[in-house]
Amino acid sequence: MTNSGKDANLAERLLRTRWLVRAPIWLFRARLGWVFGTRLLLLEHLGRKSRQPRSAVLEVVDRTDSGYVVASGFGEQAQWLRNLDAHPEAFVSTGARTRIPVTARRLPPAEATATLRRYAARNPRAWAKLRPVLERTLGARIDESGTTLPLVALEERCPRG
């Protein structure tokens, strides 16, 4: 196994470690989310069946005029993604901004591919490390012809003017 293969294997195991992945949530709740800058966001949404509040911290893949774009590294199995499909209205906190009302919208494949290309161009080192991890968690290759990686636009309901 190559070093990148070992790194991807380790990263995948770490991403499946619940307490580790959920640790940033507590920083956001303690009003310390600003330490992540605008690279991460806290997504607050409703459970699809329970309608109980749920939270996930996600990396911002792109910033648009109307909001943020995030990726589902675990594909269609990610609970937050399934919850947003059922209840697209949510809140995000990022940087110094808290509880921004948003509506989730899945990006169509062509838009998702273009967004990932922009991310890879802006963050070549991060993408070189992240891509093998995503391919492992998705069980599919991500290449220039397209992606099966679900990307979601979180569009502000009351955009700043």
GROMACS .gro file of C-alpha atoms in nm:
model
  161
    1MET     CA    1   0.000   0.000   0.000
    2THR     CA    2   0.134   0.343  -0.091
    3ASN     CA    3   0.169   0.625   0.161
    4SER     CA    4  -0.133   0.803   0.012
    5GLY     CA    5  -0.330   0.478   0.041
    6LYS     CA    6  -0.230   0.441   0.407
    7ASP     CA    7  -0.313   0.807   0.471
    8ALA     CA    8  -0.655   0.766   0.309
    9ASN     CA    9  -0.720   0.451   0.512
   10LEU     CA   10  -0.629   0.627   0.838
   11ALA     CA   11  -0.832   0.936   0.748
   12GLU     CA   12  -1.136   0.724   0.664
   13ARG     CA   13  -1.112   0.548   1.002
   14LEU     CA   14  -1.080   0.882   1.181
   15LEU     CA   15  -1.386   1.016   0.995
   16ARG     CA   16  -1.582   0.718   1.124
   17THR     CA   17  -1.482   0.798   1.486
   18ARG     CA   18  -1.795   0.971   1.611
   19TRP     CA   19  -1.650   1.161   1.910
   20LEU     CA   20  -1.365   1.300   1.701
   21VAL     CA   21  -1.587   1.416   1.417
   22ARG     CA   22  -1.839   1.571   1.657
   23ALA     CA   23  -1.579   1.758   1.868
   24PRO     CA   24  -1.594   2.079   1.657
   25ILE     CA   25  -1.969   2.102   1.724
   26TRP     CA   26  -1.894   2.183   2.087
   27LEU     CA   27  -1.655   2.460   1.984
   28PHE     CA   28  -1.927   2.616   1.767
   29ARG     CA   29  -2.179   2.585   2.050
   30ALA     CA   30  -1.934   2.756   2.286
   31ARG     CA   31  -1.924   3.048   2.037
   32LEU     CA   32  -1.570   2.953   1.936
   33GLY     CA   33  -1.651   2.863   1.575
   34TRP     CA   34  -1.449   3.165   1.464
   35VAL     CA   35  -1.130   2.964   1.530
   36PHE     CA   36  -1.209   2.769   1.210
   37GLY     CA   37  -1.246   3.089   1.008
   38THR     CA   38  -1.487   3.037   0.720
   39ARG     CA   39  -1.335   2.703   0.615
   40LEU     CA   40  -1.582   2.505   0.829
   41LEU     CA   41  -1.946   2.562   0.911
   42LEU     CA   42  -2.190   2.426   1.165
   43LEU     CA   43  -2.506   2.297   0.998
   44GLU     CA   44  -2.813   2.284   1.222
   45HIS     CA   45  -3.101   2.091   1.068
   46LEU     CA   46  -3.397   1.867   1.156
   47GLY     CA   47  -3.397   1.488   1.161
   48ARG     CA   48  -3.596   1.354   0.868
   49LYS     CA   49  -3.819   1.130   1.083
   50SER     CA   50  -3.781   1.261   1.437
   51ARG     CA   51  -3.783   1.631   1.342
   52GLN     CA   52  -3.541   1.673   1.633
   53PRO     CA   53  -3.252   1.922   1.599
   54ARG     CA   54  -2.934   1.772   1.454
   55SER     CA   55  -2.588   1.921   1.393
   56ALA     CA   56  -2.290   1.851   1.170
   57VAL     CA   57  -1.966   2.039   1.104
   58LEU     CA   58  -1.875   2.045   0.734
   59GLU     CA   59  -1.599   2.192   0.520
   60VAL     CA   60  -1.702   2.480   0.294
   61VAL     CA   61  -1.616   2.372  -0.061
   62ASP     CA   62  -1.723   2.700  -0.218
   63ARG     CA   63  -1.865   3.037  -0.119
   64THR     CA   64  -2.127   3.190  -0.347
   65ASP     CA   65  -2.309   3.522  -0.348
   66SER     CA   66  -2.609   3.351  -0.191
   67GLY     CA   67  -2.441   3.114   0.055
   68TYR     CA   68  -2.213   2.814   0.088
   69VAL     CA   69  -2.150   2.482  -0.086
   70VAL     CA   70  -2.064   2.168   0.113
   71ALA     CA   71  -1.987   1.810   0.009
   72SER     CA   72  -2.117   1.484   0.151
   73GLY     CA   73  -1.798   1.283   0.201
   74PHE     CA   74  -2.000   0.973   0.286
   75GLY     CA   75  -2.220   1.008  -0.020
   76GLU     CA   76  -2.590   0.937   0.000
   77GLN     CA   77  -2.551   0.761   0.337
   78ALA     CA   78  -2.467   1.081   0.528
   79GLN     CA   79  -2.745   1.145   0.776
   80TRP     CA   80  -2.724   1.523   0.740
   81LEU     CA   81  -2.773   1.491   0.363
   82ARG     CA   82  -3.074   1.264   0.402
   83ASN     CA   83  -3.217   1.500   0.664
   84LEU     CA   84  -3.178   1.802   0.433
   85ASP     CA   85  -3.350   1.611   0.152
   86ALA     CA   86  -3.652   1.577   0.383
   87HIS     CA   87  -3.632   1.922   0.546
   88PRO     CA   88  -3.424   2.165   0.337
   89GLU     CA   89  -3.457   2.463   0.572
   90ALA     CA   90  -3.168   2.485   0.817
   91PHE     CA   91  -2.921   2.720   0.987
   92VAL     CA   92  -2.545   2.758   0.945
   93SER     CA   93  -2.281   2.925   1.158
   94THR     CA   94  -1.938   3.009   1.020
   95GLY     CA   95  -1.665   3.250   1.121
   96ALA     CA   96  -1.824   3.522   1.335
   97ARG     CA   97  -2.172   3.471   1.181
   98THR     CA   98  -2.418   3.252   1.370
   99ARG     CA   99  -2.748   3.082   1.287
  100ILE     CA  100  -2.781   3.209   0.933
  101PRO     CA  101  -3.113   3.080   0.788
  102VAL     CA  102  -3.049   2.875   0.473
  103THR     CA  103  -3.231   2.649   0.230
  104ALA     CA  104  -3.050   2.342   0.097
  105ARG     CA  105  -3.036   2.265  -0.274
  106ARG     CA  106  -2.855   1.969  -0.431
  107LEU     CA  107  -2.619   2.071  -0.708
  108PRO     CA  108  -2.684   1.901  -1.042
  109PRO     CA  109  -2.390   1.685  -1.164
  110ALA     CA  110  -2.242   1.943  -1.404
  111GLU     CA  111  -2.250   2.218  -1.140
  112ALA     CA  112  -2.105   1.981  -0.878
  113THR     CA  113  -1.817   1.885  -1.110
  114ALA     CA  114  -1.739   2.251  -1.188
  115THR     CA  115  -1.748   2.337  -0.817
  116LEU     CA  116  -1.507   2.055  -0.731
  117ARG     CA  117  -1.271   2.166  -1.008
  118ARG     CA  118  -1.265   2.518  -0.859
  119TYR     CA  119  -1.199   2.374  -0.513
  120ALA     CA  120  -0.912   2.160  -0.646
  121ALA     CA  121  -0.760   2.459  -0.827
  122ARG     CA  122  -0.781   2.682  -0.515
  123ASN     CA  123  -0.662   2.411  -0.273
  124PRO     CA  124  -0.430   2.174  -0.467
  125ARG     CA  125  -0.251   2.031  -0.161
  126ALA     CA  126  -0.570   1.981   0.038
  127TRP     CA  127  -0.740   1.824  -0.267
  128ALA     CA  128  -0.445   1.587  -0.321
  129LYS     CA  129  -0.495   1.454   0.033
  130LEU     CA  130  -0.875   1.475   0.041
  131ARG     CA  131  -0.952   1.312  -0.293
  132PRO     CA  132  -0.827   0.960  -0.202
  133VAL     CA  133  -1.020   0.978   0.127
  134LEU     CA  134  -1.341   1.077  -0.052
  135GLU     CA  135  -1.290   0.805  -0.313
  136ARG     CA  136  -1.254   0.553  -0.029
  137THR     CA  137  -1.562   0.669   0.161
  138LEU     CA  138  -1.769   0.692  -0.159
  139GLY     CA  139  -1.638   0.370  -0.309
  140ALA     CA  140  -1.607   0.552  -0.645
  141ARG     CA  141  -1.343   0.746  -0.836
  142ILE     CA  142  -1.360   1.122  -0.865
  143ASP     CA  143  -1.211   1.245  -1.192
  144GLU     CA  144  -1.233   1.532  -1.438
  145SER     CA  145  -1.528   1.378  -1.622
  146GLY     CA  146  -1.758   1.408  -1.324
  147THR     CA  147  -1.834   1.305  -0.970
  148THR     CA  148  -2.087   1.106  -0.772
  149LEU     CA  149  -1.995   1.314  -0.468
  150PRO     CA  150  -2.314   1.491  -0.356
  151LEU     CA  151  -2.267   1.867  -0.325
  152VAL     CA  152  -2.524   2.088  -0.157
  153ALA     CA  153  -2.572   2.463  -0.185
  154LEU     CA  154  -2.685   2.619   0.143
  155GLU     CA  155  -2.848   2.938   0.018
  156GLU     CA  156  -2.925   3.219   0.260
  157ARG     CA  157  -3.297   3.280   0.294
  158CYS     CA  158  -3.237   3.649   0.371
  159PRO     CA  159  -2.915   3.728   0.180
  160ARG     CA  160  -2.706   4.018   0.297
  161GLY     CA  161  -2.763   4.322   0.081
   0.00000   0.00000   0.00000
